Amino acid sequence: AKESNEKSNMDSVNIQDHALINLHSILTSLFSNAIKKAYPTLEDIGQPAVSAGSKFADYQCNASMQICKLLKAKGENVSPNAVAKKVVECLGQCDIIEKVDVSGPGFINIWLSRNKLKEILKYILENKLKPKPLTNPQRVIIDFSAPNVAKEMHVGHLRSTIIGDSLSRVFEFIGHDVLRINHIGDWGTQFGMLIALLQDKFPDYKTVSPPIKDLQKFYKQSKVLFDSDPEFKKRAYECVVKLQSMSPDHVQAWKLICDVSREEFQKIYKRLNVSIVERGESFYQSRMENVVKELENKGFLENDDGRKIMWSPESSLPLTIVKSDGGFTYDTSDVAALKQRIEEEKADRIIYVVDSGQSVHFETLKKCAIHCGILDPSKVLMDFVGFGVVLGEDKKKFKTRSGDTVRLASLLDEGVKRARDKLVEKGRDKVLTDEELELAETAIAYGCIKYADLCHNRSHDYLFSFDKMLEDKGNTAVYLLYALTRIRSIINNLGTYTQDLNESISLDHEKEWKLAKTLLRFSEVLSKITEDFCLHHLCEYLYDVATTFNEFYDNCYCIEKNSQTGEIEKVYTGRILLCKITEEYMSTGLTLLGINTVSRM
Ligand code: ARG
């Protein structure tokens, strides 16, 4: 008896947090322990393969074959079936498991305990999906969006904004301490060009706000002059030097330019419900000066034709730290920013959400930062989250007909218009109040734009098509939003019927059971996202939940109504509770994707 007691102490898994219970990881660690106990001399096989959703069981462990092979290599000949049986014998106690058996060539079938799952779901019903505070939350810095001042924000920045916001939401939800940083391009040569132009065209720019509404046009004009007029070019450079040494007039002009851009960016963030702290390249000016001195003193900088560069033995390219005219670069600001984030912000993890075109830049940055001692990878994680380009319907880079970059504001406007047209097409304008209609059209428009982005593997390019993303069938935001409004209306239609939360959640029907298991994969999905930063896992999960819910609803009566009077005759409370739990998971999941939900649309 003593022995079995010890065994259960060692193996039983303590469920810390019902809201974030991860069945997959519990099973994986149970089996990993069992395998170690069954075959103590075998080298570590890593995570045993445990998968959900087979026809024959709730979960399955398929590690027997792999173990057989390893044993064979040691001269031991055992059948996979015998291996599976031995592993099962060594399995520790865990109340989420109802029963385990071995079938065929060594598959281990796992059945989950209905009572335990009921207990977990009941907890979620009563307490909502609110994870317990972490004992060791990490300081996570997420660098995303980062448009450039005086240039229009484009679809590449849109992707970064959508992915970065959603990742931030996931890390915040789990309980980490997230700092969202907008590393905008607000420093450098382009500002010298712009200020030089202002000096020519608006000599009193310091007292009167110049008409910088059309900043982009200015930017283009100044660029033309910069490339064609050597005198202008020289003056532009002088302006950069003056700006970077904080001459008041130049700083004043620069501030005006940034204000105009900031206002434009802010409009987009407001529409998309994205919060982010602006900390542009300019923020690091004095820190760049310091880090350059430090790198110089420590001998990390190398002279290359007047430039100062930094190599790491691991990287194929250097970073340019000081230009031949003495100015700093994008590289310099990233080195200074990394140092600031580690030393001042005490980051445990820094995540950069930037288009894949910059992967080499960030790889080089990481290697050089490790080489010169700014980054200790055993203490601070630095992750690059790249993404592909947005393609137009012609499969070429997304552009307007005239070949210009697409203005984000007009893209969002078009989305709203198309969403409204769809709703009108369905006659919803006659059913919904004006307020409801407005909520619905923005939820659909911004929701579908975000979802179309997030549901693809981020590293692939994806095709931007309003027609596709506004479809109400298939894996789209519209489908999910409709599914959710349907669930909400089932619950709301109950009206005065009381719903006794103490009634037992119904899990006996095959479809009820399937829905419960699907819902409980939530935390597994989130933890995967914290490893590979791929939000399409969450989209797939939500799509799965919605379709599984529909299966359940088609097969299981929730409410019976009198066919003549339409009056409610019977309520299956145990199922209504399941509807409520599904609502909680779906609305939480959509919120993590940054998608607003509605009750009617
Ligand atoms: N402003 C840059 C661009 O538009 C992106 C900045 C990304 N973040 C960073 N720390 N480098 O390309």
Coordinates of C-alpha atoms and ligand atoms in Angstrom, one line a residue:
A1 CA 0.0 0.0 0.0
K2 CA 2.8 2.3 0.8
E3 CA 4.4 1.8 -2.5
S4 CA 1.2 2.6 -4.5
N5 CA 0.8 5.7 -2.3
E6 CA 4.2 7.0 -3.3
K7 CA 3.4 6.2 -6.9
S8 CA 0.3 8.3 -6.9
N9 CA 2.1 11.1 -5.2
M10 CA 4.7 11.2 -7.9
D11 CA 2.4 10.9 -10.9
S12 CA -0.9 12.4 -10.1
V13 CA -1.3 15.7 -11.7
N14 CA -2.4 18.6 -9.7
I15 CA -4.9 20.8 -11.7
Q16 CA -3.9 24.3 -10.8
D17 CA -6.3 26.3 -12.9
H18 CA -9.5 25.0 -14.2
A19 CA -9.9 28.0 -16.6
L20 CA -6.7 27.1 -18.3
I21 CA -6.7 23.3 -17.9
N22 CA -4.6 21.7 -20.6
L23 CA -5.7 18.1 -21.0
H24 CA -3.1 17.5 -23.7
S25 CA -0.2 18.5 -21.5
I26 CA -1.5 16.7 -18.5
L27 CA -1.8 13.5 -20.5
T28 CA 1.6 14.0 -22.1
S29 CA 3.3 14.4 -18.8
L30 CA 1.5 11.4 -17.3
F31 CA 2.6 9.2 -20.2
S32 CA 6.1 10.7 -20.2
N33 CA 6.4 9.7 -16.5
A34 CA 5.0 6.3 -17.2
I35 CA 7.4 5.6 -20.0
K36 CA 10.3 6.6 -17.8
K37 CA 9.2 4.3 -15.1
A38 CA 8.5 1.4 -17.4
Y39 CA 11.9 1.8 -19.2
P40 CA 14.2 3.6 -16.9
T41 CA 17.3 2.7 -19.0
L42 CA 15.9 4.1 -22.2
E43 CA 17.2 7.5 -23.3
D44 CA 14.7 10.3 -23.0
I45 CA 12.2 10.0 -25.8
G46 CA 11.0 13.6 -25.4
Q47 CA 7.3 14.3 -25.5
P48 CA 5.4 11.1 -26.2
A49 CA 2.8 11.5 -29.0
V50 CA -0.6 12.1 -27.5
S51 CA -3.4 13.1 -29.8
A52 CA -7.0 14.0 -29.5
G53 CA -10.1 13.1 -31.4
S54 CA -9.6 9.5 -32.7
K55 CA -12.8 7.6 -33.5
F56 CA -12.0 5.0 -30.9
A57 CA -11.1 7.0 -27.9
D58 CA -11.0 10.5 -26.4
Y59 CA -7.3 10.7 -26.7
Q60 CA -4.6 8.3 -27.9
C61 CA -1.0 7.8 -27.0
N62 CA 1.1 6.4 -29.9
A63 CA 4.5 6.2 -28.4
S64 CA 4.8 2.4 -28.4
M65 CA 6.3 2.0 -31.9
Q66 CA 9.0 4.5 -31.1
I67 CA 9.9 2.8 -27.9
C68 CA 10.0 -0.6 -29.6
K69 CA 12.5 0.7 -32.1
L70 CA 14.7 2.2 -29.4
L71 CA 14.6 -1.1 -27.5
K72 CA 15.4 -3.1 -30.6
A73 CA 18.5 -1.0 -31.1
K74 CA 19.6 -2.1 -27.7
G75 CA 19.0 -5.8 -28.7
E76 CA 15.6 -6.1 -26.9
N77 CA 12.8 -7.6 -28.9
V78 CA 9.4 -6.7 -27.6
S79 CA 6.1 -6.2 -29.4
P80 CA 4.5 -2.8 -29.4
N81 CA 1.5 -4.3 -27.8
A82 CA 3.6 -5.5 -24.9
V83 CA 5.2 -2.1 -24.6
A84 CA 1.9 -0.4 -24.5
K85 CA 0.7 -2.7 -21.8
K86 CA 3.7 -2.1 -19.7
V87 CA 3.4 1.7 -20.0
V88 CA -0.2 1.5 -19.0
E89 CA 0.7 -0.5 -15.9
C90 CA 3.1 2.2 -14.9
L91 CA 0.6 5.0 -15.5
G92 CA 0.0 7.2 -12.4
Q93 CA -3.3 8.2 -10.9
C94 CA -5.2 11.0 -12.5
D95 CA -8.8 11.8 -12.0
I96 CA -9.3 13.2 -15.5
I97 CA -8.8 9.6 -16.9
E98 CA -11.8 7.3 -16.7
K99 CA -10.1 4.3 -18.3
V100 CA -7.2 3.2 -20.5
D101 CA -6.7 0.2 -22.7
V102 CA -4.5 -1.1 -25.4
S103 CA -5.7 -2.0 -28.9
G104 CA -4.2 -3.4 -32.1
P105 CA -0.5 -2.8 -32.6
G106 CA 0.0 -1.0 -29.3
F107 CA -2.3 2.0 -29.4
I108 CA -3.1 3.2 -26.0
N109 CA -6.7 4.5 -25.9
I110 CA -7.7 7.0 -23.2
W111 CA -11.2 7.8 -22.1
L112 CA -11.7 10.9 -20.1
S113 CA -13.9 11.1 -17.0
R114 CA -17.3 12.7 -17.6
N115 CA -17.6 13.7 -14.0
K116 CA -14.3 15.4 -14.0
L117 CA -15.0 17.3 -17.2
K118 CA -18.4 18.3 -15.8
E119 CA -16.7 19.7 -12.7
I120 CA -14.3 21.7 -14.9
L121 CA -17.0 23.1 -17.1
K122 CA -19.1 23.9 -14.1
Y123 CA -16.2 25.9 -12.7
I124 CA -16.0 27.9 -15.9
L125 CA -19.7 28.5 -16.0
E126 CA -19.5 30.0 -12.5
N127 CA -16.2 31.8 -12.7
K128 CA -16.0 32.6 -16.4
L129 CA -12.8 32.0 -18.4
K130 CA -10.5 33.9 -16.1
P131 CA -7.1 32.3 -15.6
K132 CA -5.6 32.4 -12.1
P133 CA -2.8 34.9 -11.7
L134 CA 0.6 33.4 -12.7
T135 CA 3.1 32.8 -9.9
N136 CA 5.8 33.9 -12.2
P137 CA 4.5 36.3 -14.8
Q138 CA 7.0 37.3 -17.5
R139 CA 7.7 40.8 -18.6
V140 CA 7.0 40.5 -22.3
I141 CA 7.7 43.3 -24.8
I142 CA 5.9 43.1 -28.1
D143 CA 7.2 45.3 -30.8
F144 CA 4.6 45.7 -33.5
S145 CA 2.8 48.0 -36.0
A146 CA 5.8 50.5 -36.3
P147 CA 4.8 52.6 -39.3
N148 CA 7.0 55.5 -40.5
V149 CA 6.3 59.1 -39.9
A150 CA 5.5 61.2 -43.0
K151 CA 4.8 58.0 -44.9
E152 CA 1.4 56.4 -45.1
M153 CA 0.8 53.3 -43.1
H154 CA 0.5 50.4 -45.5
V155 CA -0.9 46.9 -45.5
G156 CA 2.4 45.5 -44.2
H157 CA 1.9 47.6 -41.1
L158 CA -1.7 46.5 -41.0
R159 CA -0.6 42.8 -40.7
S160 CA 1.9 43.7 -38.0
T161 CA -0.7 45.6 -36.1
I162 CA -3.3 42.8 -36.3
I163 CA -0.9 40.0 -35.4
G164 CA 0.9 42.0 -32.7
D165 CA -2.3 43.1 -31.1
S166 CA -3.7 39.6 -31.0
L167 CA -0.4 38.1 -29.6
S168 CA -0.4 40.8 -26.9
R169 CA -4.0 39.9 -26.0
V170 CA -3.0 36.2 -25.7
F171 CA 0.0 36.9 -23.5
E172 CA -2.0 39.3 -21.4
F173 CA -4.9 36.8 -21.0
I174 CA -2.5 34.1 -19.8
G175 CA -1.3 36.6 -17.2
H176 CA 2.0 38.0 -18.4
D177 CA 3.0 41.6 -18.0
V178 CA 2.9 42.8 -21.5
L179 CA 4.4 46.1 -22.8
R180 CA 3.2 46.9 -26.3
I181 CA 5.7 49.1 -28.1
N182 CA 5.3 51.1 -31.3
H183 CA 8.8 51.5 -32.6
I184 CA 7.8 54.1 -35.2
G185 CA 10.3 55.4 -37.8
D186 CA 10.5 59.0 -36.6
W187 CA 14.2 59.8 -36.9
G188 CA 16.8 59.9 -39.6
T189 CA 17.6 61.4 -43.0
Q190 CA 14.0 61.8 -44.2
F191 CA 13.4 64.4 -41.5
G192 CA 16.3 66.5 -42.7
M193 CA 14.8 66.4 -46.2
L194 CA 11.4 67.5 -44.9
I195 CA 12.7 70.2 -42.7
A196 CA 14.8 71.6 -45.5
L197 CA 11.7 71.7 -47.7
L198 CA 9.7 73.5 -44.9
Q199 CA 12.5 76.1 -44.6
D200 CA 12.1 76.8 -48.3
K201 CA 8.4 76.8 -48.6
F202 CA 7.2 77.9 -45.2
P203 CA 9.9 80.1 -43.6
D204 CA 7.6 80.8 -40.7
Y205 CA 6.9 77.2 -40.0
K206 CA 8.0 77.7 -36.4
T207 CA 5.1 80.0 -35.5
V208 CA 2.4 79.0 -38.0
S209 CA 1.5 75.4 -38.4
P210 CA 2.4 74.6 -42.0
P211 CA -0.1 72.9 -44.2
I212 CA 1.4 69.5 -43.6
K213 CA -1.9 67.7 -44.1
D214 CA -0.5 66.3 -47.3
L215 CA 2.7 65.1 -45.6
Q216 CA 3.2 62.4 -48.1
K217 CA 3.3 64.8 -51.0
F218 CA 5.8 66.8 -49.2
Y219 CA 7.8 63.7 -48.5
K220 CA 7.8 62.8 -52.2
Q221 CA 8.7 66.4 -53.2
S222 CA 11.6 66.5 -50.8
K223 CA 12.8 63.1 -52.0
V224 CA 12.9 64.3 -55.6
L225 CA 14.9 67.4 -54.6
F226 CA 17.2 65.4 -52.4
D227 CA 18.1 63.1 -55.4
S228 CA 18.4 65.9 -58.0
D229 CA 19.7 68.9 -56.2
P230 CA 23.1 68.6 -54.6
E231 CA 22.7 71.9 -52.7
F232 CA 19.4 70.7 -51.2
K233 CA 20.9 67.4 -50.3
K234 CA 23.7 69.1 -48.5
R235 CA 21.3 71.2 -46.6
A236 CA 19.1 68.2 -45.8
Y237 CA 22.1 66.5 -44.2
E238 CA 22.8 69.6 -42.2
C239 CA 19.3 69.6 -41.0
V240 CA 19.5 66.0 -39.8
V241 CA 22.7 66.9 -37.8
K242 CA 21.0 69.9 -36.3
L243 CA 17.9 67.9 -35.5
Q244 CA 19.9 65.1 -33.9
S245 CA 21.8 67.6 -31.8
M246 CA 18.4 69.0 -30.7
S247 CA 18.5 72.5 -32.2
P248 CA 15.2 74.0 -31.0
D249 CA 13.9 75.2 -34.4
H250 CA 14.6 71.9 -36.0
V251 CA 13.0 70.0 -33.2
Q252 CA 10.0 72.2 -33.4
A253 CA 9.5 71.5 -37.1
W254 CA 10.1 67.8 -36.6
K255 CA 7.5 67.7 -33.8
L256 CA 4.9 69.3 -36.1
I257 CA 5.5 66.6 -38.7
C258 CA 5.2 63.8 -36.2
D259 CA 2.0 65.2 -34.7
V260 CA 0.3 65.1 -38.1
S261 CA 1.4 61.5 -38.7
R262 CA 0.5 60.5 -35.1
E263 CA -3.0 61.7 -35.6
E264 CA -3.5 59.6 -38.7
F265 CA -2.0 56.5 -37.0
Q266 CA -4.2 57.0 -34.0
K267 CA -7.3 57.1 -36.1
I268 CA -6.5 53.6 -37.4
Y269 CA -5.7 52.2 -34.0
K270 CA -8.9 53.6 -32.6
R271 CA -11.0 52.0 -35.4
L272 CA -9.2 48.7 -34.9
N273 CA -9.4 48.9 -31.1
V274 CA -5.6 48.6 -30.7
S275 CA -3.7 50.1 -27.8
I276 CA 0.0 50.6 -28.1
V277 CA 2.7 52.8 -26.5
E278 CA 4.6 55.0 -28.9
R279 CA 8.3 54.8 -28.5
G280 CA 9.9 55.7 -31.8
E281 CA 13.5 55.6 -32.9
S282 CA 14.0 59.2 -31.7
F283 CA 13.5 58.0 -28.1
Y284 CA 16.8 56.3 -28.3
Q285 CA 19.0 59.2 -29.5
S286 CA 21.0 59.6 -26.3
R287 CA 21.1 55.9 -25.7
M288 CA 22.5 55.4 -29.2
E289 CA 25.3 57.9 -28.4
N290 CA 26.1 55.9 -25.2
V291 CA 25.9 52.5 -26.7
V292 CA 28.1 53.5 -29.6
K293 CA 30.7 54.8 -27.2
E294 CA 30.5 51.6 -25.2
L295 CA 30.8 49.4 -28.3
E296 CA 33.7 51.5 -29.5
N297 CA 35.6 51.3 -26.2
K298 CA 35.1 47.5 -26.0
G299 CA 36.5 47.2 -29.5
F300 CA 33.4 45.8 -31.2
L301 CA 33.3 48.4 -33.9
E302 CA 35.3 48.0 -37.1
N303 CA 36.1 50.7 -39.6
D304 CA 34.7 50.0 -43.1
D305 CA 35.3 52.8 -45.6
G306 CA 34.5 55.4 -43.1
R307 CA 31.5 53.6 -41.6
K308 CA 31.6 51.8 -38.3
I309 CA 30.2 48.3 -38.4
M310 CA 29.8 45.5 -36.0
W311 CA 30.2 41.8 -36.8
S312 CA 29.4 38.7 -35.0
P313 CA 31.4 35.5 -35.9
E314 CA 28.0 33.8 -36.5
S315 CA 26.5 36.3 -38.9
S316 CA 26.9 36.7 -42.6
L317 CA 26.3 40.4 -42.5
P318 CA 27.4 43.2 -40.2
L319 CA 25.3 45.9 -38.5
T320 CA 26.0 49.5 -39.6
I321 CA 26.4 51.3 -36.3
V322 CA 27.7 54.7 -37.5
K323 CA 27.4 56.1 -41.1
S324 CA 30.4 57.8 -42.7
D325 CA 28.7 61.2 -42.1
G326 CA 28.5 60.3 -38.4
G327 CA 24.8 59.6 -38.3
F328 CA 23.1 56.6 -36.8
T329 CA 21.0 54.0 -38.6
Y330 CA 18.0 51.7 -38.2
D331 CA 20.5 49.2 -36.9
T332 CA 21.8 51.5 -34.2
S333 CA 18.4 52.3 -32.9
D334 CA 17.6 48.6 -32.7
V335 CA 20.7 47.9 -30.7
A336 CA 20.0 50.8 -28.3
A337 CA 16.3 49.7 -28.1
L338 CA 17.3 46.1 -27.3
K339 CA 19.6 47.2 -24.6
Q340 CA 17.0 49.6 -23.1
R341 CA 14.4 46.9 -23.1
I342 CA 16.7 44.4 -21.3
E343 CA 18.3 46.8 -18.8
E344 CA 15.6 49.4 -18.1
E345 CA 12.4 47.5 -18.9
K346 CA 13.7 44.3 -17.4
A347 CA 12.2 42.3 -20.2
D348 CA 12.1 38.5 -20.0
R349 CA 11.1 38.1 -23.5
I350 CA 11.1 40.4 -26.5
I351 CA 8.9 39.7 -29.5
Y352 CA 9.3 41.5 -32.8
V353 CA 6.3 41.4 -35.2
V354 CA 7.8 42.6 -38.5
D355 CA 7.4 41.4 -42.1
S356 CA 9.6 38.5 -43.1
G357 CA 11.6 40.8 -45.4
Q358 CA 13.4 41.9 -42.3
S359 CA 14.2 38.5 -40.9
V360 CA 17.9 38.9 -41.7
H361 CA 18.1 42.2 -40.0
F362 CA 16.7 40.7 -36.8
E363 CA 18.9 37.6 -37.0
T364 CA 21.9 39.8 -37.4
L365 CA 20.8 42.0 -34.5
K366 CA 20.3 39.0 -32.3
K367 CA 23.7 37.4 -33.1
C368 CA 25.6 40.7 -32.7
A369 CA 23.8 41.5 -29.5
I370 CA 24.8 38.1 -28.1
H371 CA 28.3 38.6 -29.3
C372 CA 28.8 42.0 -27.7
G373 CA 27.1 40.9 -24.4
I374 CA 23.9 43.0 -24.6
L375 CA 21.8 39.9 -24.9
D376 CA 22.2 36.8 -22.8
P377 CA 19.9 34.3 -24.5
S378 CA 19.8 32.1 -21.4
K379 CA 18.1 35.0 -19.5
V380 CA 16.1 36.9 -22.1
L381 CA 14.3 35.4 -25.1
M382 CA 14.3 37.3 -28.3
D383 CA 11.8 36.1 -30.9
F384 CA 11.2 37.3 -34.5
V385 CA 7.7 36.9 -35.7
G386 CA 7.7 37.4 -39.4
F387 CA 4.9 37.3 -41.8
G388 CA 4.3 37.2 -45.6
V389 CA 3.0 39.9 -47.9
V390 CA -0.6 40.8 -48.7
L391 CA -1.5 40.0 -52.3
G392 CA -4.2 41.5 -54.4
E393 CA -6.8 39.5 -56.4
D394 CA -4.3 39.4 -59.2
K395 CA -1.9 37.6 -56.9
K396 CA 0.6 40.4 -57.1
K397 CA 1.6 42.7 -54.2
F398 CA -1.6 44.5 -53.0
K399 CA -1.7 47.9 -54.7
T400 CA -4.3 50.3 -56.0
R401 CA -5.2 50.3 -59.7
S402 CA -2.8 53.2 -60.2
G403 CA -0.1 51.2 -58.6
D404 CA 0.0 53.2 -55.3
T405 CA 0.1 51.6 -51.9
V406 CA -3.4 51.1 -50.5
R407 CA -4.4 53.7 -47.9
L408 CA -5.4 51.9 -44.8
A409 CA -8.2 54.4 -44.0
S410 CA -9.8 53.9 -47.3
L411 CA -9.5 50.1 -47.0
L412 CA -11.3 50.2 -43.7
D413 CA -14.0 52.5 -45.2
E414 CA -14.5 50.1 -48.0
G415 CA -14.8 47.2 -45.6
V416 CA -17.5 49.0 -43.6
K417 CA -19.4 49.9 -46.8
R418 CA -19.3 46.3 -48.0
A419 CA -20.4 44.9 -44.7
R420 CA -23.3 47.3 -44.7
D421 CA -24.3 46.3 -48.2
K422 CA -24.3 42.7 -47.2
L423 CA -26.5 43.4 -44.2
V424 CA -28.9 45.4 -46.4
E425 CA -28.9 42.6 -49.0
K426 CA -30.1 40.3 -46.3
G427 CA -32.8 42.7 -45.2
R428 CA -31.2 43.2 -41.8
D429 CA -31.6 46.9 -41.9
K430 CA -35.3 46.4 -41.5
V431 CA -34.8 44.2 -38.4
L432 CA -32.0 45.9 -36.5
T433 CA -32.0 49.3 -34.9
D434 CA -29.7 51.9 -36.3
E435 CA -27.4 51.4 -33.4
E436 CA -27.3 47.6 -33.8
L437 CA -26.7 48.0 -37.5
E438 CA -23.8 50.2 -36.9
L439 CA -22.3 47.9 -34.3
A440 CA -22.8 44.9 -36.7
E441 CA -21.2 46.5 -39.7
T442 CA -18.1 47.6 -37.9
A443 CA -17.8 44.3 -36.1
I444 CA -18.1 42.5 -39.4
A445 CA -15.8 44.8 -41.4
Y446 CA -12.9 45.0 -39.0
G447 CA -13.5 41.5 -37.8
C448 CA -13.3 40.0 -41.2
I449 CA -10.2 42.0 -42.1
K450 CA -8.5 40.8 -39.0
Y451 CA -9.7 37.3 -39.2
A452 CA -8.6 36.9 -42.9
D453 CA -5.2 37.9 -41.8
L454 CA -5.0 35.8 -38.7
C455 CA -6.5 32.6 -40.0
H456 CA -3.7 32.0 -42.5
N457 CA -0.3 30.7 -41.4
R458 CA 1.4 34.0 -40.8
S459 CA 4.6 33.1 -42.7
H460 CA 2.7 32.6 -45.9
D461 CA 1.5 35.4 -48.2
Y462 CA -2.2 35.8 -48.3
L463 CA -4.7 37.1 -50.8
F464 CA -6.8 40.0 -49.8
S465 CA -10.4 39.6 -51.0
F466 CA -13.4 41.3 -49.5
D467 CA -15.7 38.9 -51.3
K468 CA -14.0 35.9 -49.7
M469 CA -13.7 37.3 -46.2
L470 CA -17.4 38.5 -46.2
E471 CA -18.8 35.0 -47.0
D472 CA -21.0 33.7 -44.3
K473 CA -20.0 30.0 -44.9
G474 CA -16.6 28.4 -44.3
N475 CA -13.9 29.6 -42.0
T476 CA -14.6 33.3 -41.9
A477 CA -15.3 35.9 -39.2
V478 CA -18.8 36.3 -40.5
Y479 CA -19.5 32.6 -39.9
L480 CA -18.2 32.8 -36.4
L481 CA -20.0 36.0 -35.5
Y482 CA -23.3 34.5 -36.8
A483 CA -22.7 31.3 -34.8
L484 CA -22.1 33.3 -31.7
T485 CA -25.3 35.5 -32.2
R486 CA -27.2 32.2 -32.6
I487 CA -25.9 30.9 -29.3
R488 CA -26.7 34.1 -27.6
S489 CA -30.2 34.2 -29.0
I490 CA -30.9 30.6 -27.8
I491 CA -29.9 31.8 -24.3
N492 CA -31.8 35.1 -24.5
N493 CA -34.9 33.5 -25.9
L494 CA -35.4 31.6 -22.7
G495 CA -36.7 34.9 -21.3
T496 CA -38.2 34.4 -17.9
Y497 CA -37.4 30.7 -17.8
T498 CA -35.0 30.3 -14.9
Q499 CA -31.8 28.5 -15.6
D500 CA -30.6 26.7 -12.6
L501 CA -26.8 26.7 -12.7
N502 CA -26.9 23.9 -10.2
E503 CA -28.4 21.6 -12.7
S504 CA -25.9 19.1 -14.0
I505 CA -24.3 19.9 -17.3
S506 CA -25.4 17.3 -19.8
L507 CA -22.6 15.3 -21.4
D508 CA -24.3 12.0 -22.1
H509 CA -25.1 12.4 -25.8
E510 CA -22.3 11.8 -28.2
K511 CA -22.5 15.3 -29.6
E512 CA -22.5 16.9 -26.1
W513 CA -19.4 15.0 -25.2
K514 CA -17.7 16.0 -28.5
L515 CA -18.5 19.6 -27.9
A516 CA -17.1 19.5 -24.3
K517 CA -13.9 17.9 -25.5
T518 CA -13.5 20.4 -28.3
L519 CA -14.1 23.4 -25.9
L520 CA -11.5 22.1 -23.5
R521 CA -8.7 22.2 -26.2
F522 CA -8.7 26.0 -25.7
S523 CA -5.7 26.1 -23.3
E524 CA -3.7 23.7 -25.5
V525 CA -4.2 26.1 -28.4
L526 CA -3.1 29.1 -26.4
S527 CA 0.0 27.4 -25.2
K528 CA 0.9 26.4 -28.7
I529 CA 0.6 30.1 -29.7
T530 CA 3.0 31.1 -27.1
E531 CA 5.5 28.7 -28.7
D532 CA 5.1 29.4 -32.4
F533 CA 3.2 32.7 -32.4
C534 CA 0.8 31.3 -35.0
L535 CA -2.7 32.7 -34.4
H536 CA -4.3 30.5 -37.0
H537 CA -4.4 27.8 -34.3
L538 CA -6.9 29.9 -32.5
C539 CA -8.9 30.5 -35.6
E540 CA -9.1 26.8 -36.4
Y541 CA -10.1 26.1 -32.9
L542 CA -13.0 28.6 -33.0
Y543 CA -14.1 27.3 -36.3
D544 CA -14.1 23.8 -34.8
V545 CA -16.1 24.9 -31.9
A546 CA -18.7 26.6 -34.1
T547 CA -19.1 23.6 -36.3
T548 CA -19.2 21.2 -33.4
F549 CA -21.7 23.4 -31.7
N550 CA -23.9 23.3 -34.8
E551 CA -23.7 19.5 -34.9
F552 CA -24.7 19.4 -31.2
Y553 CA -27.6 21.8 -31.8
D554 CA -28.9 19.9 -34.8
N555 CA -28.9 16.7 -32.8
C556 CA -29.9 17.7 -29.3
Y557 CA -33.0 19.6 -28.4
C558 CA -32.3 22.5 -26.1
I559 CA -35.7 24.0 -26.0
E560 CA -39.0 22.4 -27.0
K561 CA -41.7 24.8 -28.2
N562 CA -45.4 24.2 -28.8
S563 CA -45.7 24.0 -32.6
Q564 CA -49.0 26.0 -32.6
T565 CA -48.5 28.7 -30.0
G566 CA -44.7 28.8 -30.1
E567 CA -44.6 28.8 -26.3
I568 CA -41.8 27.1 -24.5
E569 CA -42.8 23.7 -23.2
K570 CA -39.6 22.2 -22.0
V571 CA -36.1 23.4 -21.4
Y572 CA -33.2 21.0 -21.4
T573 CA -31.2 23.0 -18.8
G574 CA -28.2 20.7 -18.9
R575 CA -27.8 21.6 -22.6
I576 CA -28.5 25.3 -22.1
L577 CA -25.6 25.3 -19.7
L578 CA -23.5 23.8 -22.5
C579 CA -24.6 26.6 -24.8
K580 CA -23.6 29.2 -22.2
I581 CA -20.2 27.6 -21.8
T582 CA -19.7 27.6 -25.6
E583 CA -20.7 31.2 -25.6
E584 CA -18.0 32.0 -23.0
Y585 CA -15.3 30.2 -25.0
M586 CA -16.2 31.7 -28.3
S587 CA -16.5 35.2 -27.1
T588 CA -13.2 35.0 -25.2
G589 CA -11.5 33.5 -28.3
L590 CA -12.8 36.2 -30.6
T591 CA -11.8 38.9 -28.2
L592 CA -8.3 37.4 -28.2
L593 CA -8.3 37.8 -31.9
G594 CA -9.2 41.5 -31.4
I595 CA -12.7 40.9 -32.9
N596 CA -15.7 42.7 -31.4
T597 CA -18.7 40.5 -31.0
V598 CA -22.4 41.5 -31.2
S599 CA -25.7 40.0 -30.0
R600 CA -27.6 40.7 -33.1
M601 CA -26.6 41.1 -36.7
Ligands
ARG1 N1 9.5 51.1 -39.1 C1 9.9 49.9 -39.6 C2 9.4 49.6 -41.0 O1 8.4 50.2 -41.4 C3 9.5 48.7 -38.7 C4 10.1 48.7 -37.3 C5 10.1 47.4 -36.6 N2 10.6 47.3 -35.3 C6 11.9 47.4 -35.0 N3 12.3 47.4 -33.7 N4 12.8 47.5 -35.9 O2 9.9 48.8 -41.7

